[in-house]
PDB file of C-alpha atoms in Angstrom:
ATOM      1  CA  MET A   1       5.111  -0.692 -10.800  1.00  0.00           C
ATOM      2  CA  LYS A   2       2.337  -0.329 -12.226  1.00  0.00           C
ATOM      3  CA  LEU A   3       0.619   2.321 -14.577  1.00  0.00           C
ATOM      4  CA  LEU A   4      -1.718   2.637 -11.552  1.00  0.00           C
ATOM      5  CA  THR A   5       0.526   2.911  -9.082  1.00  0.00           C
ATOM      6  CA  HIS A   6       2.363   5.877 -11.084  1.00  0.00           C
ATOM      7  CA  ASN A   7      -0.895   7.617 -12.086  1.00  0.00           C
ATOM      8  CA  MET A   8      -0.191   8.478  -8.318  1.00  0.00           C
ATOM      9  CA  LEU A   9       3.147  10.055  -8.029  1.00  0.00           C
ATOM     10  CA  THR A  10       4.128  12.517  -6.951  1.00  0.00           C
ATOM     11  CA  SER A  11       7.712  14.409  -6.626  1.00  0.00           C
ATOM     12  CA  HIS A  12       7.432  16.748  -3.250  1.00  0.00           C
ATOM     13  CA  VAL A  13      10.762  17.985  -3.507  1.00  0.00           C
ATOM     14  CA  LYS A  14      11.172  20.829  -1.862  1.00  0.00           C
ATOM     15  CA  GLY A  15      10.413  24.005  -3.369  1.00  0.00           C
ATOM     16  CA  VAL A  16       8.771  21.502  -7.158  1.00  0.00           C
ATOM     17  CA  THR A  17       5.223  23.240  -7.172  1.00  0.00           C
ATOM     18  CA  LYS A  18       4.552  21.508 -10.610  1.00  0.00           C
ATOM     19  CA  GLY A  19       5.482  17.845  -9.486  1.00  0.00           C
ATOM     20  CA  TYR A  20       3.220  16.001 -11.415  1.00  0.00           C
ATOM     21  CA  PRO A  21       3.049  14.026 -13.618  1.00  0.00           C
ATOM     22  CA  LEU A  22       6.401  12.248 -13.672  1.00  0.00           C
ATOM     23  CA  LEU A  23       7.892  11.093 -16.788  1.00  0.00           C
ATOM     24  CA  ILE A  24       8.652   7.738 -16.987  1.00  0.00           C
ATOM     25  CA  LYS A  25      12.679   6.815 -18.226  1.00  0.00           C
ATOM     26  CA  ALA A  26      12.181   2.678 -19.086  1.00  0.00           C
ATOM     27  CA  THR A  27      15.007   0.305 -19.861  1.00  0.00           C
ATOM     28  CA  GLU A  28      12.601  -2.813 -18.402  1.00  0.00           C
ATOM     29  CA  VAL A  29       9.274  -3.662 -18.847  1.00  0.00           C
ATOM     30  CA  LYS A  30       7.371  -6.631 -18.880  1.00  0.00           C
ATOM     31  CA  VAL A  31       2.829  -7.355 -20.335  1.00  0.00           C
ATOM     32  CA  SER A  32       1.547 -10.168 -18.375  1.00  0.00           C
ATOM     33  CA  GLU A  33      -1.916 -11.125 -18.052  1.00  0.00           C
ATOM     34  CA  GLU A  34      -3.984 -10.118 -14.980  1.00  0.00           C
ATOM     35  CA  GLU A  35      -7.684 -10.957 -14.343  1.00  0.00           C
ATOM     36  CA  PHE A  36     -10.084  -9.335 -15.641  1.00  0.00           C
ATOM     37  CA  ASN A  37     -12.576  -7.023 -12.663  1.00  0.00           C
ATOM     38  CA  PRO A  38     -14.731  -4.248 -15.126  1.00  0.00           C
ATOM     39  CA  ASN A  39     -15.912  -2.871 -11.300  1.00  0.00           C
ATOM     40  CA  PHE A  40     -12.626  -2.299 -10.308  1.00  0.00           C
ATOM     41  CA  VAL A  41     -11.637  -0.814 -13.115  1.00  0.00           C
ATOM     42  CA  SER A  42     -14.514   1.195 -13.401  1.00  0.00           C
ATOM     43  CA  ARG A  43     -14.648   2.637 -10.306  1.00  0.00           C
ATOM     44  CA  MET A  44     -10.838   2.942 -11.037  1.00  0.00           C
ATOM     45  CA  ILE A  45     -11.083   5.571 -13.468  1.00  0.00           C
ATOM     46  CA  PRO A  46     -13.051   8.059 -11.253  1.00  0.00           C
ATOM     47  CA  LYS A  47      -9.575   8.762  -9.259  1.00  0.00           C
ATOM     48  CA  LEU A  48      -7.424   8.458 -12.727  1.00  0.00           C
ATOM     49  CA  GLU A  49      -5.208  11.930 -14.169  1.00  0.00           C
ATOM     50  CA  TRP A  50      -6.186   9.979 -17.740  1.00  0.00           C
ATOM     51  CA  SER A  51      -4.338  12.470 -19.800  1.00  0.00           C
ATOM     52  CA  ALA A  52      -1.043  10.765 -16.985  1.00  0.00           C
ATOM     53  CA  LEU A  53      -1.844   8.115 -17.839  1.00  0.00           C
ATOM     54  CA  VAL A  54      -2.219   8.482 -21.888  1.00  0.00           C
ATOM     55  CA  GLN A  55       0.863   9.870 -21.816  1.00  0.00           C
ATOM     56  CA  ALA A  56       2.165   7.031 -19.348  1.00  0.00           C
ATOM     57  CA  ALA A  57       1.130   4.628 -21.791  1.00  0.00           C
ATOM     58  CA  ASP A  58       1.996   6.284 -25.384  1.00  0.00           C
ATOM     59  CA  GLY A  59       5.626   6.857 -23.541  1.00  0.00           C
ATOM     60  CA  LEU A  60       5.963   3.231 -23.150  1.00  0.00           C
ATOM     61  CA  GLY A  61       5.181   2.324 -26.020  1.00  0.00           C
ATOM     62  CA  HIS A  62       1.696   1.217 -24.803  1.00  0.00           C
ATOM     63  CA  LEU A  63      -0.596   2.953 -25.826  1.00  0.00           C
ATOM     64  CA  GLN A  64      -2.726   0.947 -28.284  1.00  0.00           C
ATOM     65  CA  ASP A  65      -5.881   1.834 -28.648  1.00  0.00           C
ATOM     66  CA  LEU A  66      -6.232   3.194 -25.786  1.00  0.00           C
ATOM     67  CA  PRO A  67      -9.070   6.800 -26.610  1.00  0.00           C
ATOM     68  CA  THR A  68      -6.504  10.140 -25.790  1.00  0.00           C
ATOM     69  CA  GLU A  69     -10.286  11.210 -24.591  1.00  0.00           C
ATOM     70  CA  LEU A  70     -12.116   9.496 -21.079  1.00  0.00           C
ATOM     71  CA  ILE A  71     -14.786   8.305 -22.686  1.00  0.00           C
ATOM     72  CA  ALA A  72     -18.796   8.917 -21.377  1.00  0.00           C
ATOM     73  CA  ASP A  73     -21.147   6.294 -20.256  1.00  0.00           C
ATOM     74  CA  TYR A  74     -17.536   3.798 -19.961  1.00  0.00           C
ATOM     75  CA  GLU A  75     -19.642   1.501 -16.351  1.00  0.00           C
ATOM     76  CA  ALA A  76     -20.861  -0.313 -19.181  1.00  0.00           C
ATOM     77  CA  ASN A  77     -18.501  -0.740 -21.838  1.00  0.00           C
ATOM     78  CA  GLU A  78     -17.009  -3.895 -22.205  1.00  0.00           C
ATOM     79  CA  ASP A  79     -14.885  -3.028 -24.428  1.00  0.00           C
ATOM     80  CA  PHE A  80     -13.268   0.262 -23.398  1.00  0.00           C
ATOM     81  CA  LEU A  81     -12.795  -1.324 -19.582  1.00  0.00           C
ATOM     82  CA  ARG A  82     -10.791  -3.896 -20.519  1.00  0.00           C
ATOM     83  CA  LYS A  83      -8.713  -1.243 -23.092  1.00  0.00           C
ATOM     84  CA  VAL A  84      -8.054   0.338 -20.100  1.00  0.00           C
ATOM     85  CA  HIS A  85      -7.730  -2.675 -17.498  1.00  0.00           C
ATOM     86  CA  ARG A  86      -4.477  -3.178 -20.409  1.00  0.00           C
ATOM     87  CA  VAL A  87      -2.362  -0.423 -19.196  1.00  0.00           C
ATOM     88  CA  LEU A  88      -3.505   0.555 -15.588  1.00  0.00           C
ATOM     89  CA  LEU A  89      -2.734  -3.235 -14.431  1.00  0.00           C
ATOM     90  CA  GLU A  90      -0.387  -5.255 -17.061  1.00  0.00           C
ATOM     91  CA  VAL A  91       1.658  -3.408 -17.970  1.00  0.00           C
ATOM     92  CA  GLU A  92       4.601  -3.039 -15.973  1.00  0.00           C
ATOM     93  CA  VAL A  93       8.201  -0.648 -15.474  1.00  0.00           C
ATOM     94  CA  LEU A  94      10.546  -3.579 -14.183  1.00  0.00           C
ATOM     95  CA  GLU A  95      13.508  -0.895 -14.399  1.00  0.00           C
ATOM     96  CA  GLY A  96      13.855   2.537 -14.925  1.00  0.00           C
ATOM     97  CA  CYS A  97      13.586   6.105 -13.024  1.00  0.00           C
ATOM     98  CA  LEU A  98      11.215   8.608 -12.509  1.00  0.00           C
ATOM     99  CA  GLN A  99      10.925  12.352 -13.626  1.00  0.00           C
ATOM    100  CA  CYS A 100      10.667  14.569 -11.952  1.00  0.00           C
ATOM    101  CA  PRO A 101       9.129  17.258 -14.987  1.00  0.00           C
ATOM    102  CA  GLU A 102      10.142  20.335 -12.915  1.00  0.00           C
ATOM    103  CA  SER A 103      13.789  19.582 -10.701  1.00  0.00           C
ATOM    104  CA  GLY A 104      14.908  16.954 -12.610  1.00  0.00           C
ATOM    105  CA  ARG A 105      15.147  14.738 -10.309  1.00  0.00           C
ATOM    106  CA  GLU A 106      15.041  10.596 -11.464  1.00  0.00           C
ATOM    107  CA  PHE A 107      13.228   8.549  -9.297  1.00  0.00           C
ATOM    108  CA  PRO A 108      14.827   5.175  -9.600  1.00  0.00           C
ATOM    109  CA  ILE A 109      12.568   2.186  -9.792  1.00  0.00           C
ATOM    110  CA  THR A 110      14.398  -1.479  -9.590  1.00  0.00           C
ATOM    111  CA  ARG A 111      12.909  -5.245  -9.537  1.00  0.00           C
ATOM    112  CA  GLY A 112       9.600  -2.696 -10.231  1.00  0.00           C
ATOM    113  CA  VAL A 113       9.952  -0.690  -7.075  1.00  0.00           C
ATOM    114  CA  PRO A 114       9.696   3.337  -8.036  1.00  0.00           C
ATOM    115  CA  ASN A 115      12.131   5.027  -4.449  1.00  0.00           C
ATOM    116  CA  MET A 116      10.592   7.740  -3.419  1.00  0.00           C
ATOM    117  CA  LEU A 117      12.704   8.513  -1.098  1.00  0.00           C
ATOM    118  CA  LEU A 118      13.648  12.828  -0.954  1.00  0.00           C
ATOM    119  CA  ASN A 119      17.335  12.967   1.081  1.00  0.00           C
ATOM    120  CA  GLU A 120      17.440  15.760   3.769  1.00  0.00           C
ATOM    121  CA  GLU A 121      17.700  18.755   1.064  1.00  0.00           C
ATOM    122  CA  GLU A 122      15.250  18.512  -0.851  1.00  0.00           C
ATOM    123  CA  ALA A 123      13.110  17.077   2.090  1.00  0.00           C
TER     124      ALA A 123
ATOM    125  CA  MET B   1     -11.201 -19.003   2.169  1.00  0.00           C
ATOM    126  CA  LYS B   2     -11.787 -20.235   4.936  1.00  0.00           C
ATOM    127  CA  LEU B   3      -9.260 -18.380   7.899  1.00  0.00           C
ATOM    128  CA  LYS B   4      -7.961 -21.453   8.852  1.00  0.00           C
ATOM    129  CA  GLU B   5      -6.119 -21.223   5.436  1.00  0.00           C
ATOM    130  CA  LEU B   6      -5.259 -17.995   4.880  1.00  0.00           C
ATOM    131  CA  GLU B   7      -3.384 -18.710   8.460  1.00  0.00           C
ATOM    132  CA  SER B   8      -1.770 -21.236   7.044  1.00  0.00           C
ATOM    133  CA  CYS B   9      -0.361 -19.685   3.837  1.00  0.00           C
ATOM    134  CA  LEU B  10       1.220 -16.638   5.212  1.00  0.00           C
ATOM    135  CA  GLN B  11       2.570 -18.756   7.787  1.00  0.00           C
ATOM    136  CA  GLN B  12       4.009 -19.879   4.130  1.00  0.00           C
ATOM    137  CA  VAL B  13       5.437 -15.719   4.866  1.00  0.00           C
ATOM    138  CA  ASP B  14       9.358 -14.695   4.705  1.00  0.00           C
ATOM    139  CA  THR B  15      10.174 -12.344   7.328  1.00  0.00           C
ATOM    140  CA  PHE B  16      12.779 -10.159   8.166  1.00  0.00           C
ATOM    141  CA  GLU B  17      16.149 -11.235   8.345  1.00  0.00           C
ATOM    142  CA  GLU B  18      18.042  -8.685  10.064  1.00  0.00           C
ATOM    143  CA  PRO B  19      14.942  -7.114  11.923  1.00  0.00           C
ATOM    144  CA  LYS B  20      16.166  -3.550  12.542  1.00  0.00           C
ATOM    145  CA  ILE B  21      14.669  -2.159  15.513  1.00  0.00           C
ATOM    146  CA  LEU B  22      15.004   1.588  14.960  1.00  0.00           C
ATOM    147  CA  LEU B  23      12.333   0.681  12.276  1.00  0.00           C
ATOM    148  CA  GLU B  24      10.536  -1.147  14.706  1.00  0.00           C
ATOM    149  CA  GLN B  25      10.153  -3.902  12.567  1.00  0.00           C
ATOM    150  CA  TYR B  26       8.467  -7.202  13.115  1.00  0.00           C
ATOM    151  CA  PRO B  27       6.520  -8.991  11.550  1.00  0.00           C
ATOM    152  CA  THR B  28       2.482  -9.408  12.157  1.00  0.00           C
ATOM    153  CA  SER B  29       1.698 -12.409  13.014  1.00  0.00           C
ATOM    154  CA  PRO B  30       0.362 -14.925  10.804  1.00  0.00           C
ATOM    155  CA  HIS B  31      -2.505 -15.398  12.910  1.00  0.00           C
ATOM    156  CA  ILE B  32      -3.519 -11.917  13.518  1.00  0.00           C
ATOM    157  CA  ALA B  33      -3.227 -10.545   9.759  1.00  0.00           C
ATOM    158  CA  ALA B  34      -5.764 -13.726   9.337  1.00  0.00           C
ATOM    159  CA  CYS B  35      -7.808 -12.993  11.729  1.00  0.00           C
ATOM    160  CA  MET B  36      -7.509  -8.929  10.616  1.00  0.00           C
ATOM    161  CA  LEU B  37      -7.876  -9.047   6.938  1.00  0.00           C
ATOM    162  CA  TYR B  38     -10.844 -12.141   7.502  1.00  0.00           C
ATOM    163  CA  THR B  39     -12.616  -9.884   9.484  1.00  0.00           C
ATOM    164  CA  ILE B  40     -12.691  -6.524   6.963  1.00  0.00           C
ATOM    165  CA  HIS B  41     -12.989  -9.048   3.990  1.00  0.00           C
ATOM    166  CA  ASN B  42     -16.492 -10.569   5.685  1.00  0.00           C
ATOM    167  CA  THR B  43     -17.811  -8.032   7.862  1.00  0.00           C
ATOM    168  CA  PHE B  44     -16.524  -5.237   5.587  1.00  0.00           C
ATOM    169  CA  ASP B  45     -16.320  -6.173   1.919  1.00  0.00           C
ATOM    170  CA  ASP B  46     -13.410  -3.794   1.809  1.00  0.00           C
ATOM    171  CA  VAL B  47     -10.733  -6.361   0.497  1.00  0.00           C
ATOM    172  CA  GLU B  48     -11.947  -8.119  -2.657  1.00  0.00           C
ATOM    173  CA  GLY B  49     -11.371  -5.607  -5.620  1.00  0.00           C
ATOM    174  CA  LYS B  50     -10.575  -3.425  -4.026  1.00  0.00           C
ATOM    175  CA  LEU B  51      -7.752  -0.385  -4.156  1.00  0.00           C
ATOM    176  CA  VAL B  52      -6.100  -1.187  -1.051  1.00  0.00           C
ATOM    177  CA  ALA B  53      -2.828   0.881   0.473  1.00  0.00           C
ATOM    178  CA  ASP B  54      -0.463  -1.492   4.049  1.00  0.00           C
ATOM    179  CA  LEU B  55       1.402   1.417   5.240  1.00  0.00           C
ATOM    180  CA  GLY B  56       4.348  -0.089   6.710  1.00  0.00           C
ATOM    181  CA  CYS B  57       4.397  -2.483   4.650  1.00  0.00           C
ATOM    182  CA  GLY B  58       7.459  -4.265   5.877  1.00  0.00           C
ATOM    183  CA  CYS B  59       7.783  -8.087   4.653  1.00  0.00           C
ATOM    184  CA  GLY B  60       4.780  -7.451   3.344  1.00  0.00           C
ATOM    185  CA  VAL B  61       2.184 -10.233   5.569  1.00  0.00           C
ATOM    186  CA  LEU B  62      -0.923  -7.954   5.187  1.00  0.00           C
ATOM    187  CA  SER B  63      -0.810  -7.367   1.408  1.00  0.00           C
ATOM    188  CA  ILE B  64       0.125 -11.070   0.618  1.00  0.00           C
ATOM    189  CA  GLY B  65      -2.695 -11.927   2.470  1.00  0.00           C
ATOM    190  CA  ALA B  66      -5.218  -8.469   1.068  1.00  0.00           C
ATOM    191  CA  ALA B  67      -4.228  -9.582  -2.610  1.00  0.00           C
ATOM    192  CA  MET B  68      -5.555 -13.353  -1.488  1.00  0.00           C
ATOM    193  CA  LEU B  69      -8.637 -12.091  -0.629  1.00  0.00           C
ATOM    194  CA  ASP B  70      -8.590 -11.078  -3.836  1.00  0.00           C
ATOM    195  CA  ALA B  71      -7.584  -6.976  -3.242  1.00  0.00           C
ATOM    196  CA  GLY B  72      -8.430  -5.078  -6.881  1.00  0.00           C
ATOM    197  CA  LEU B  73      -4.539  -4.376  -6.421  1.00  0.00           C
ATOM    198  CA  CYS B  74      -2.981  -3.678  -2.336  1.00  0.00           C
ATOM    199  CA  VAL B  75       0.037  -0.945  -3.088  1.00  0.00           C
ATOM    200  CA  GLY B  76       2.635  -2.007  -0.296  1.00  0.00           C
ATOM    201  CA  PHE B  77       4.346   0.896   1.581  1.00  0.00           C
ATOM    202  CA  ASP B  78       7.596   0.989   3.640  1.00  0.00           C
ATOM    203  CA  ILE B  79      11.352   2.537   3.824  1.00  0.00           C
ATOM    204  CA  ASP B  80      13.473  -0.220   4.022  1.00  0.00           C
ATOM    205  CA  ASP B  81      15.281  -1.544   0.738  1.00  0.00           C
ATOM    206  CA  ASN B  82      16.446  -5.163   2.703  1.00  0.00           C
ATOM    207  CA  ALA B  83      11.934  -5.256   3.695  1.00  0.00           C
ATOM    208  CA  LEU B  84      10.951  -5.034   0.155  1.00  0.00           C
ATOM    209  CA  GLU B  85      13.446  -6.897  -0.990  1.00  0.00           C
ATOM    210  CA  ILE B  86      11.851  -9.212   1.014  1.00  0.00           C
ATOM    211  CA  PHE B  87       8.589  -8.131   0.547  1.00  0.00           C
ATOM    212  CA  LYS B  88       9.596  -8.961  -3.539  1.00  0.00           C
ATOM    213  CA  ARG B  89      10.285 -11.984  -3.093  1.00  0.00           C
ATOM    214  CA  ASN B  90       7.205 -13.471  -1.575  1.00  0.00           C
ATOM    215  CA  THR B  91       5.325 -12.095  -4.406  1.00  0.00           C
ATOM    216  CA  GLU B  92       7.062 -14.194  -6.418  1.00  0.00           C
ATOM    217  CA  GLU B  93       6.718 -16.786  -4.389  1.00  0.00           C
ATOM    218  CA  PHE B  94       2.890 -16.885  -3.711  1.00  0.00           C
ATOM    219  CA  GLU B  95       2.702 -15.962  -7.505  1.00  0.00           C
ATOM    220  CA  LEU B  96       0.331 -12.638  -6.438  1.00  0.00           C
ATOM    221  CA  THR B  97       0.461  -9.879  -8.771  1.00  0.00           C
ATOM    222  CA  ASN B  98      -2.176  -8.189  -7.580  1.00  0.00           C
ATOM    223  CA  ILE B  99       0.207  -6.308  -5.706  1.00  0.00           C
ATOM    224  CA  ASP B 100       2.443  -3.461  -6.105  1.00  0.00           C
ATOM    225  CA  LEU B 101       5.111  -2.080  -3.835  1.00  0.00           C
ATOM    226  CA  ILE B 102       6.677   2.244  -3.263  1.00  0.00           C
ATOM    227  CA  GLN B 103       9.820   2.606  -1.491  1.00  0.00           C
ATOM    228  CA  SER B 104       9.126   6.037   0.708  1.00  0.00           C
ATOM    229  CA  ASP B 105       8.832   7.815   3.964  1.00  0.00           C
ATOM    230  CA  ILE B 106       4.854   7.383   5.561  1.00  0.00           C
ATOM    231  CA  SER B 107       6.163  10.165   8.352  1.00  0.00           C
ATOM    232  CA  SER B 108       7.613  12.974   5.946  1.00  0.00           C
ATOM    233  CA  LEU B 109       4.162  13.054   3.007  1.00  0.00           C
ATOM    234  CA  SER B 110       2.645  15.183   2.042  1.00  0.00           C
ATOM    235  CA  SER B 111      -0.266  15.873   3.217  1.00  0.00           C
ATOM    236  CA  ASP B 112      -1.380  15.777  -0.575  1.00  0.00           C
ATOM    237  CA  ALA B 113      -0.240  13.027  -1.605  1.00  0.00           C
ATOM    238  CA  TYR B 114      -2.128  10.188  -2.686  1.00  0.00           C
ATOM    239  CA  ALA B 115      -4.991  11.809  -0.790  1.00  0.00           C
ATOM    240  CA  LYS B 116      -8.548   9.566  -1.353  1.00  0.00           C
ATOM    241  CA  LYS B 117      -6.510   7.401  -4.167  1.00  0.00           C
ATOM    242  CA  PHE B 118      -7.562   4.192  -2.153  1.00  0.00           C
ATOM    243  CA  ASP B 119     -10.855   2.564  -0.646  1.00  0.00           C
ATOM    244  CA  THR B 120      -9.111   0.752   1.753  1.00  0.00           C
ATOM    245  CA  VAL B 121      -6.150   0.905   3.826  1.00  0.00           C
ATOM    246  CA  ILE B 122      -4.210  -1.545   6.247  1.00  0.00           C
ATOM    247  CA  MET B 123      -1.718  -1.762   8.390  1.00  0.00           C
ATOM    248  CA  ASN B 124       0.420  -1.970  11.987  1.00  0.00           C
ATOM    249  CA  PRO B 125       2.269   0.638  12.299  1.00  0.00           C
ATOM    250  CA  PRO B 126       5.085   1.170  14.931  1.00  0.00           C
ATOM    251  CA  PHE B 127       3.741   2.341  17.830  1.00  0.00           C
ATOM    252  CA  GLY B 128       6.548   5.055  18.380  1.00  0.00           C
ATOM    253  CA  THR B 129       8.336   2.961  21.123  1.00  0.00           C
ATOM    254  CA  LYS B 130      11.267   4.148  19.811  1.00  0.00           C
ATOM    255  CA  HIS B 131      13.189   7.676  19.815  1.00  0.00           C
ATOM    256  CA  ASN B 132      10.095   7.792  17.341  1.00  0.00           C
ATOM    257  CA  GLN B 133       6.912   8.718  20.097  1.00  0.00           C
ATOM    258  CA  GLY B 134       3.955   9.452  18.041  1.00  0.00           C
ATOM    259  CA  MET B 135       4.775   7.905  15.227  1.00  0.00           C
ATOM    260  CA  ASP B 136       2.080   5.456  14.472  1.00  0.00           C
ATOM    261  CA  MET B 137      -0.506   8.269  15.045  1.00  0.00           C
ATOM    262  CA  GLN B 138       1.516   9.957  12.258  1.00  0.00           C
ATOM    263  CA  PHE B 139       0.660   6.785  10.170  1.00  0.00           C
ATOM    264  CA  LEU B 140      -3.043   7.180  11.642  1.00  0.00           C
ATOM    265  CA  LYS B 141      -3.424  10.358  10.663  1.00  0.00           C
ATOM    266  CA  THR B 142      -2.142  10.058   6.721  1.00  0.00           C
ATOM    267  CA  ALA B 143      -3.600   6.682   6.132  1.00  0.00           C
ATOM    268  CA  LEU B 144      -7.035   8.591   6.883  1.00  0.00           C
ATOM    269  CA  THR B 145      -6.522  11.361   3.838  1.00  0.00           C
ATOM    270  CA  MET B 146      -5.428   8.168   1.932  1.00  0.00           C
ATOM    271  CA  ALA B 147      -8.298   6.214   2.453  1.00  0.00           C
ATOM    272  CA  THR B 148     -12.205   6.237   1.407  1.00  0.00           C
ATOM    273  CA  THR B 149     -13.496   4.159   3.161  1.00  0.00           C
ATOM    274  CA  ALA B 150     -11.670   2.349   5.515  1.00  0.00           C
ATOM    275  CA  VAL B 151      -8.144   2.185   7.889  1.00  0.00           C
ATOM    276  CA  TYR B 152      -7.308  -0.704   9.676  1.00  0.00           C
ATOM    277  CA  SER B 153      -5.178  -0.686  12.070  1.00  0.00           C
ATOM    278  CA  LEU B 154      -3.308  -2.350  15.130  1.00  0.00           C
ATOM    279  CA  HIS B 155      -1.873  -0.341  18.354  1.00  0.00           C
ATOM    280  CA  LYS B 156      -1.648  -0.756  21.500  1.00  0.00           C
ATOM    281  CA  THR B 157      -4.267  -1.351  24.154  1.00  0.00           C
ATOM    282  CA  SER B 158      -2.676   1.722  25.669  1.00  0.00           C
ATOM    283  CA  THR B 159      -3.341   4.268  23.636  1.00  0.00           C
ATOM    284  CA  ARG B 160      -6.796   3.555  22.610  1.00  0.00           C
ATOM    285  CA  ASP B 161      -8.252   6.660  24.554  1.00  0.00           C
ATOM    286  CA  HIS B 162      -5.652   8.933  22.924  1.00  0.00           C
ATOM    287  CA  ILE B 163      -6.756   7.296  18.989  1.00  0.00           C
ATOM    288  CA  GLN B 164     -10.903   7.693  19.766  1.00  0.00           C
ATOM    289  CA  LYS B 165      -9.856  11.581  21.222  1.00  0.00           C
ATOM    290  CA  LYS B 166      -7.581  12.475  18.362  1.00  0.00           C
ATOM    291  CA  ALA B 167     -10.703  10.552  16.523  1.00  0.00           C
ATOM    292  CA  SER B 168     -12.785  13.093  17.349  1.00  0.00           C
ATOM    293  CA  ASP B 169     -10.705  15.175  16.959  1.00  0.00           C
ATOM    294  CA  TRP B 170     -10.299  14.685  12.868  1.00  0.00           C
ATOM    295  CA  GLY B 171     -13.764  14.232  12.549  1.00  0.00           C
ATOM    296  CA  VAL B 172     -13.151  10.892  11.871  1.00  0.00           C
ATOM    297  CA  ASN B 173     -15.713   7.556  13.570  1.00  0.00           C
ATOM    298  CA  MET B 174     -13.663   5.110  15.410  1.00  0.00           C
ATOM    299  CA  LYS B 175     -14.349   1.468  16.274  1.00  0.00           C
ATOM    300  CA  VAL B 176     -12.583  -1.015  18.003  1.00  0.00           C
ATOM    301  CA  ILE B 177     -13.448  -4.776  16.536  1.00  0.00           C
ATOM    302  CA  ALA B 178     -11.110  -6.692  18.079  1.00  0.00           C
ATOM    303  CA  GLU B 179      -8.528  -6.355  20.993  1.00  0.00           C
ATOM    304  CA  LEU B 180      -5.619  -9.533  20.496  1.00  0.00           C
ATOM    305  CA  ARG B 181      -2.601 -10.315  22.721  1.00  0.00           C
ATOM    306  CA  TYR B 182       0.250  -9.935  20.479  1.00  0.00           C
ATOM    307  CA  ASP B 183       3.888 -11.486  21.692  1.00  0.00           C
ATOM    308  CA  LEU B 184       6.420 -10.271  20.895  1.00  0.00           C
ATOM    309  CA  PRO B 185       9.647 -12.436  19.465  1.00  0.00           C
ATOM    310  CA  ALA B 186      11.805 -12.727  21.190  1.00  0.00           C
ATOM    311  CA  SER B 187      14.338 -10.174  18.418  1.00  0.00           C
ATOM    312  CA  TYR B 188      13.724  -7.519  20.413  1.00  0.00           C
ATOM    313  CA  LYS B 189      15.597  -8.066  24.032  1.00  0.00           C
ATOM    314  CA  PHE B 190      15.428  -5.298  25.581  1.00  0.00           C
ATOM    315  CA  HIS B 191      11.081  -5.594  25.568  1.00  0.00           C
ATOM    316  CA  LYS B 192      10.096  -4.738  29.081  1.00  0.00           C
ATOM    317  CA  LYS B 193       7.229  -6.546  28.351  1.00  0.00           C
ATOM    318  CA  LYS B 194       6.810  -9.254  26.593  1.00  0.00           C
ATOM    319  CA  SER B 195       3.047  -9.476  25.611  1.00  0.00           C
ATOM    320  CA  VAL B 196       1.022  -6.404  24.191  1.00  0.00           C
ATOM    321  CA  SER B 197      -2.187  -6.244  23.688  1.00  0.00           C
ATOM    322  CA  VAL B 198      -3.623  -4.507  20.432  1.00  0.00           C
ATOM    323  CA  SER B 199      -6.830  -3.514  18.376  1.00  0.00           C
ATOM    324  CA  PHE B 200      -7.656  -2.969  15.437  1.00  0.00           C
ATOM    325  CA  ASP B 201     -10.055  -0.277  14.933  1.00  0.00           C
ATOM    326  CA  LYS B 202     -11.960   0.713  12.051  1.00  0.00           C
ATOM    327  CA  LEU B 203     -11.756   4.725  11.296  1.00  0.00           C
TER     328      LEU B 203
END
C-alpha cells in the first residue's frame, strides 16, 4: 500500500462520522525506487490531504525533509516534487493494519493489500 | 508499445484458478483488454501519467495493461482474496511497481468514498447475471463518482439503451467506442449463450 493510496482510504464503519485519516500501524515497510514523473506528482498534490500525508510519512519514520505545510508554486519546484514523489510512491506498507481514528477498528494489510471489507454488523 | 505487443504480454497474465461463479469471475480476454487499453491510451490519452482505478480488477489484466502503458499509478479494487493473490503474483512476475491494490466491496461503497480521486476508471464489471441484477449499473454509478475525466467500461450490448438512459439521468455523456464479440470461457457451464457482444463506453 503506497501512501498515495492510503491518503484516499476512509473507514465507513456504521455510525462513524470521522473515519479519516486511518492510523497506520506497520510491521513491514518497503522503500523502492520508482520512476519520477513530475507532471503526475504535481497533478496529484491538489487531490491530497496534505496533513494526512505528513502524518502517515512521519508515523512510518519516512518524513525526512518533506515540508509539513504545502508550499506555494510547487509545480515548477523539482526539488520539492521529488520529495513528494518519494513519499507518495516509493514508501510502501507491506504488513500491518490501518486503524479507524473514531471506532478503533483495525483493517489488516497483507502483502501490501489493505482489506477494507466490513462485516455485516459494521456495514 | 504496439497493440500486438501489449496483447502478447497480457496473454502471460495468470488468471483465476477456481473462478467463483457467484462473483461472475472470468478473465477479460487479452485481446479485448489490449484493444480497450490501446484505444484509451492512444485516442484519449487517459492512461499514461494518470491515476487510474480498475474496479472489479480480478486477476488484474486491465491494470497490468494500464501499468505497462505507464499509468502514473493504477489501483485495482476487488472483493476476493484469491483473485487479489493472483493479481499480486502477476505484478511481481511482470515486475510492475506502479500498481496498488485495495480489497473492498464496490457494490457497498458509500457515495463519497474515493469521490473524484482518480483521473480515469477502467473496468470489466460483473454483468449482474448471477442473482445480482443491477450490479453493472452499481459499478458504473460508483465509477462515475470516482473519476474526474472518464470511465471506460465493458457492458453487454443488450443493455446499451438502458445505460444510455441512465447516463442522461445522471448527466453524463456516454459514447460507444467499440463493439466486440467475446466468447465466454467454457468454465461457465450453464451459460446459455456462448458469446456475448460487449461494447465499451466512454462516460
